[in-house]
Structure formats: structure tokens, C-alpha cells
PDB file of C-alpha atoms in Angstrom:
ATOM      1  CA  LEU A   1       0.000   0.000   0.000  1.00 88.00           C
ATOM      2  CA  LYS A   2       1.523   3.332  -1.031  1.00 90.00           C
ATOM      3  CA  ILE A   3       0.645   6.894  -0.117  1.00 89.00           C
ATOM      4  CA  TRP A   4       1.406   9.361  -2.898  1.00 91.00           C
ATOM      5  CA  ASN A   5       1.833  13.118  -3.076  1.00 90.00           C
ATOM      6  CA  VAL A   6      -0.592  14.049  -5.845  1.00 91.00           C
ATOM      7  CA  SER A   7       1.142  17.359  -6.627  1.00 94.00           C
ATOM      8  CA  SER A   8       4.661  16.008  -7.071  1.00 95.00           C
ATOM      9  CA  GLY A   9       3.804  12.409  -7.946  1.00 93.00           C
ATOM     10  CA  SER A  10       6.262  11.123  -5.371  1.00 94.00           C
ATOM     11  CA  CYS A  11       5.661   8.221  -3.029  1.00 93.00           C
ATOM     12  CA  LEU A  12       5.458   9.517   0.539  1.00 90.00           C
ATOM     13  CA  ARG A  13       5.153   6.247   2.384  1.00 89.00           C
ATOM     14  CA  THR A  14       4.927   2.515   1.694  1.00 90.00           C
ATOM     15  CA  LEU A  15       2.806   0.559   4.161  1.00 91.00           C
ATOM     16  CA  GLU A  16       3.965  -3.041   4.136  1.00 91.00           C
ATOM     17  CA  GLY A  17       2.067  -5.823   5.826  1.00 90.00           C
ATOM     18  CA  HIS A  18      -0.718  -7.189   3.655  1.00 92.00           C
ATOM     19  CA  SER A  19       0.260 -10.499   2.083  1.00 90.00           C
ATOM     20  CA  VAL A  20      -2.347 -10.212  -0.701  1.00 92.00           C
ATOM     21  CA  GLY A  21      -3.930  -7.425  -2.714  1.00 92.00           C
ATOM     22  CA  VAL A  22      -5.521  -4.464  -0.982  1.00 93.00           C
ATOM     23  CA  LEU A  23      -9.118  -3.933  -2.089  1.00 94.00           C
ATOM     24  CA  LYS A  24     -10.256  -0.834  -0.189  1.00 94.00           C
ATOM     25  CA  VAL A  25      -8.593   2.048   1.680  1.00 93.00           C
ATOM     26  CA  THR A  26      -9.967   4.932   3.731  1.00 91.00           C
ATOM     27  CA  PHE A  27      -8.344   7.701   5.755  1.00 90.00           C
ATOM     28  CA  ILE A  28      -9.475   7.905   9.379  1.00 89.00           C
ATOM     29  CA  SER A  29      -8.556   9.810  12.545  1.00 84.00           C
ATOM     30  CA  GLN A  30      -8.528  13.152  10.722  1.00 82.00           C
ATOM     31  CA  GLY A  31      -6.033  11.782   8.207  1.00 83.00           C
ATOM     32  CA  LEU A  32      -3.566  10.508  10.803  1.00 87.00           C
ATOM     33  CA  GLN A  33      -4.393   6.870  10.073  1.00 90.00           C
ATOM     34  CA  VAL A  34      -5.337   4.731   7.092  1.00 92.00           C
ATOM     35  CA  ALA A  35      -7.551   1.649   7.221  1.00 92.00           C
ATOM     36  CA  SER A  36      -7.157  -0.980   4.511  1.00 94.00           C
ATOM     37  CA  SER A  37      -8.977  -4.196   3.669  1.00 93.00           C
ATOM     38  CA  ALA A  38      -7.512  -7.022   1.644  1.00 93.00           C
ATOM     39  CA  ALA A  39      -8.376 -10.042  -0.461  1.00 93.00           C
ATOM     40  CA  ASP A  40      -7.670 -12.419   2.448  1.00 93.00           C
ATOM     41  CA  GLY A  41     -10.261 -10.719   4.694  1.00 92.00           C
ATOM     42  CA  VAL A  42      -7.653  -8.944   6.824  1.00 92.00           C
ATOM     43  CA  VAL A  43      -8.214  -5.313   7.824  1.00 93.00           C
ATOM     44  CA  LYS A  44      -5.297  -3.197   8.973  1.00 93.00           C
ATOM     45  CA  VAL A  45      -5.059   0.256  10.501  1.00 92.00           C
ATOM     46  CA  TRP A  46      -1.846   2.184   9.840  1.00 92.00           C
ATOM     47  CA  TYR A  47      -0.217   5.326  11.188  1.00 91.00           C
ATOM     48  CA  VAL A  48       0.410   7.628   8.224  1.00 90.00           C
ATOM     49  CA  LYS A  49       3.311   9.456   9.878  1.00 90.00           C
ATOM     50  CA  ASP A  50       5.636   6.480  10.347  1.00 92.00           C
ATOM     51  CA  GLY A  51       3.924   3.685   8.395  1.00 91.00           C
ATOM     52  CA  ALA A  52       3.574   1.468  11.467  1.00 92.00           C
ATOM     53  CA  CYS A  53       0.659  -0.931  11.654  1.00 92.00           C
ATOM     54  CA  ALA A  54      -1.550   0.063  14.599  1.00 89.00           C
ATOM     55  CA  THR A  55      -3.695  -3.045  14.520  1.00 89.00           C
ATOM     56  CA  THR A  56      -4.593  -6.053  12.399  1.00 92.00           C
ATOM     57  CA  MET A  57      -8.065  -7.560  12.405  1.00 90.00           C
ATOM     58  CA  ASP A  58      -8.861 -10.903  10.816  1.00 90.00           C
ATOM     59  CA  ALA A  59     -12.276  -9.827   9.646  1.00 82.00           C
ATOM     60  CA  HIS A  60     -13.646 -12.171   7.022  1.00 90.00           C
ATOM     61  CA  GLU A  61     -13.407 -15.576   5.425  1.00 90.00           C
ATOM     62  CA  GLY A  62     -12.318 -14.553   1.948  1.00 88.00           C
ATOM     63  CA  ARG A  63     -12.246 -11.058   0.510  1.00 91.00           C
ATOM     64  CA  ALA A  64     -13.100  -7.930   2.512  1.00 91.00           C
ATOM     65  CA  TRP A  65     -14.771  -6.008  -0.300  1.00 91.00           C
ATOM     66  CA  ALA A  66     -16.222  -3.080   1.600  1.00 92.00           C
ATOM     67  CA  LEU A  67     -14.634  -0.708   4.100  1.00 93.00           C
ATOM     68  CA  ALA A  68     -16.242   2.438   5.461  1.00 93.00           C
ATOM     69  CA  SER A  69     -15.615   4.699   8.427  1.00 90.00           C
ATOM     70  CA  TYR A  70     -17.954   6.716  10.593  1.00 87.00           C
ATOM     71  CA  ASP A  71     -17.317   9.472  13.119  1.00 83.00           C
ATOM     72  CA  GLN A  72     -13.711  10.219  12.081  1.00 75.00           C
ATOM     73  CA  GLY A  73     -12.856   6.526  12.035  1.00 73.00           C
ATOM     74  CA  LYS A  74     -14.059   5.766  15.549  1.00 82.00           C
ATOM     75  CA  LEU A  75     -16.233   3.107  13.951  1.00 88.00           C
ATOM     76  CA  LEU A  76     -15.247   1.008  10.931  1.00 91.00           C
ATOM     77  CA  ALA A  77     -17.553  -1.242   8.971  1.00 93.00           C
ATOM     78  CA  THR A  78     -16.321  -4.032   6.722  1.00 92.00           C
ATOM     79  CA  GLY A  79     -18.257  -6.270   4.383  1.00 93.00           C
ATOM     80  CA  GLY A  80     -16.858  -9.453   2.971  1.00 92.00           C
ATOM     81  CA  ALA A  81     -17.393 -12.232   0.483  1.00 92.00           C
ATOM     82  CA  ASP A  82     -18.517 -14.364   3.418  1.00 92.00           C
ATOM     83  CA  GLY A  83     -21.714 -12.270   3.598  1.00 92.00           C
ATOM     84  CA  ARG A  84     -20.871 -10.785   6.995  1.00 92.00           C
ATOM     85  CA  LEU A  85     -20.874  -7.159   8.016  1.00 92.00           C
ATOM     86  CA  CYS A  86     -18.376  -6.455  10.799  1.00 92.00           C
ATOM     87  CA  LEU A  87     -18.326  -3.329  12.950  1.00 91.00           C
ATOM     88  CA  TRP A  88     -15.083  -2.284  14.620  1.00 87.00           C
ATOM     89  CA  GLN A  89     -14.929   0.321  17.349  1.00 86.00           C
ATOM     90  CA  ASP A  90     -11.748   2.326  17.917  1.00 80.00           C
ATOM     91  CA  VAL A  91     -10.677   1.727  21.497  1.00 79.00           C
ATOM     92  CA  THR A  92      -7.298   3.457  21.208  1.00 75.00           C
ATOM     93  CA  LYS A  93      -8.165   6.174  23.727  1.00 79.00           C
ATOM     94  CA  GLU A  94      -9.551   3.633  26.183  1.00 84.00           C
ATOM     95  CA  LYS A  95      -6.399   1.512  25.871  1.00 84.00           C
ATOM     96  CA  GLU A  96      -4.184   4.575  26.352  1.00 84.00           C
ATOM     97  CA  LEU A  97      -6.158   5.589  29.449  1.00 90.00           C
ATOM     98  CA  GLU A  98      -5.959   2.063  30.856  1.00 92.00           C
ATOM     99  CA  ALA A  99      -2.202   1.913  30.217  1.00 91.00           C
ATOM    100  CA  ALA A 100      -1.730   5.296  31.921  1.00 94.00           C
ATOM    101  CA  LYS A 101      -3.822   4.110  34.873  1.00 95.00           C
ATOM    102  CA  GLN A 102      -1.766   0.919  35.174  1.00 95.00           C
ATOM    103  CA  GLN A 103       1.446   2.949  35.009  1.00 95.00           C
ATOM    104  CA  ASP A 104       0.180   5.275  37.758  1.00 96.00           C
ATOM    105  CA  GLU A 105      -0.722   2.269  39.932  1.00 95.00           C
ATOM    106  CA  LEU A 106       2.714   0.772  39.348  1.00 95.00           C
ATOM    107  CA  VAL A 107       4.430   4.026  40.359  1.00 95.00           C
ATOM    108  CA  GLU A 108       2.269   4.205  43.498  1.00 96.00           C
ATOM    109  CA  LYS A 109       3.156   0.615  44.442  1.00 96.00           C
ATOM    110  CA  GLU A 110       6.860   1.243  43.841  1.00 95.00           C
ATOM    111  CA  GLN A 111       6.651   4.368  45.983  1.00 96.00           C
ATOM    112  CA  ALA A 112       4.908   2.367  48.703  1.00 96.00           C
ATOM    113  CA  ILE A 113       7.840  -0.074  48.706  1.00 95.00           C
ATOM    114  CA  LEU A 114      10.302   2.804  49.069  1.00 95.00           C
ATOM    115  CA  ASP A 115       8.230   4.353  51.857  1.00 96.00           C
ATOM    116  CA  ALA A 116       7.959   1.031  53.674  1.00 95.00           C
ATOM    117  CA  THR A 117      11.714   0.515  53.377  1.00 94.00           C
ATOM    118  CA  ARG A 118      12.427   4.020  54.657  1.00 94.00           C
ATOM    119  CA  ASN A 119      10.059   3.461  57.596  1.00 95.00           C
ATOM    120  CA  LYS A 120      11.551   0.027  58.245  1.00 92.00           C
ATOM    121  CA  ASN A 121       8.208  -1.603  57.645  1.00 94.00           C
ATOM    122  CA  TRP A 122       9.964  -4.700  56.366  1.00 93.00           C
ATOM    123  CA  GLU A 123       6.894  -6.879  55.954  1.00 93.00           C
ATOM    124  CA  GLU A 124       5.208  -4.314  53.702  1.00 95.00           C
ATOM    125  CA  ALA A 125       8.423  -3.743  51.713  1.00 94.00           C
ATOM    126  CA  ILE A 126       8.855  -7.481  51.171  1.00 94.00           C
ATOM    127  CA  ARG A 127       5.188  -7.979  50.264  1.00 95.00           C
ATOM    128  CA  GLY A 128       5.341  -5.130  47.741  1.00 95.00           C
ATOM    129  CA  SER A 129       8.579  -6.412  46.203  1.00 95.00           C
ATOM    130  CA  LEU A 130       7.054  -9.863  45.792  1.00 95.00           C
ATOM    131  CA  GLU A 131       3.807  -8.477  44.391  1.00 95.00           C
ATOM    132  CA  LEU A 132       5.626  -6.415  41.759  1.00 94.00           C
ATOM    133  CA  GLU A 133       8.032  -9.290  41.057  1.00 94.00           C
ATOM    134  CA  ARG A 134      11.101  -7.180  41.852  1.00 93.00           C
ATOM    135  CA  PRO A 135      13.735  -9.739  42.951  1.00 94.00           C
ATOM    136  CA  ARG A 136      16.538  -7.181  43.154  1.00 94.00           C
ATOM    137  CA  LYS A 137      14.460  -4.893  45.388  1.00 93.00           C
ATOM    138  CA  LEU A 138      13.470  -7.905  47.495  1.00 94.00           C
ATOM    139  CA  LEU A 139      17.141  -8.774  47.947  1.00 94.00           C
ATOM    140  CA  GLU A 140      17.911  -5.176  48.959  1.00 93.00           C
ATOM    141  CA  VAL A 141      15.106  -5.223  51.537  1.00 93.00           C
ATOM    142  CA  ILE A 142      16.231  -8.570  52.953  1.00 92.00           C
ATOM    143  CA  GLN A 143      19.807  -7.295  53.186  1.00 92.00           C
ATOM    144  CA  LEU A 144      18.550  -4.229  55.054  1.00 91.00           C
ATOM    145  CA  VAL A 145      16.543  -6.428  57.397  1.00 90.00           C
ATOM    146  CA  LEU A 146      19.551  -8.596  58.143  1.00 89.00           C
ATOM    147  CA  SER A 147      21.813  -5.612  58.707  1.00 88.00           C
ATOM    148  CA  SER A 148      19.265  -3.783  60.827  1.00 81.00           C
ATOM    149  CA  LYS A 149      19.763  -3.606  64.591  1.00 67.00           C
ATOM    150  CA  ASN A 150      16.077  -4.435  64.942  1.00 58.00           C
ATOM    151  CA  ALA A 151      16.124  -7.528  62.736  1.00 53.00           C
ATOM    152  CA  ASP A 152      14.524  -9.494  65.521  1.00 57.00           C
ATOM    153  CA  GLN A 153      11.439  -7.270  65.222  1.00 56.00           C
ATOM    154  CA  PHE A 154      10.665  -8.686  61.807  1.00 52.00           C
TER     155      PHE A 154
END
């Protein structure tokens, strides 16, 4: 799949990934992405800027003849030789929000381990290190426990 500059006639970007012929293409996400459907029923969404494939959807048995977008590409519809109409909802924002939330939770848990270590709450520091699967941090905490004057309080 190639994106061309109509004025100059030069190829701006080649999107590689379909193993068979592309049948339908549409720009989505205010032109930031391209959706394509192919003869093997696969639908792909691409980033125009770098040519990376954002997602691949195995949509149909046989050709995916029709491809249309609605609401700036937030919803894609595909129709195939198998007689099915498939609707695809863009969940990029939801995934980004979930990833950010998970990252925030991870930072909070890591901070809790540091706080517990600083406060010599060894049990909490060990529990947190185990929960986050941080063997190096666990070793550090255990070494601190063993070197602590109050090791018998553990």
C-alpha cells in the first residue's frame, strides 16, 4: 500500500504488511491513520506518519470487499465475500487511558515499597517487592533487614 503526493507524484510512504492485494482504503482519525482491507479478509489500521501498523483484524473468510468509516474513524464497517458485516470500534483512547492508569498504579506501588523501606516496615516492603516481582528490590530489603539492629522485630 503506497501513499502518494498528488502534486509532485512522489511516493510519501509505503505501508507493508498485507500479504495479498488491498481492495479498499480509507483515511481515518482526521487523516492521521489509514484503514485498509484485503483479499484475504484482513483489515489493517496504519499510522500515516511512520507507516507502522496500529492493529490487524482478521475480519472475514475470503475477501473484505467493503470498508467504510464513521465518526472520524471511531467506527469502521467491513463487508466481505462471506456475507458478513463487521463493525469495529476504535478503542485506542480507552487503551491509552488504561495503560496510563496501570502505570500510575505501578508508580504508586513502587513508591509504597520505598516508603515502607524508609520506615523500616519490612513486611510491607517485602510484600510489595514480591507483588511487583522485583527480585533485586526484594534482595535489597532482605539485606537491610539482616543488617538492621532491629532484625529481631521482623
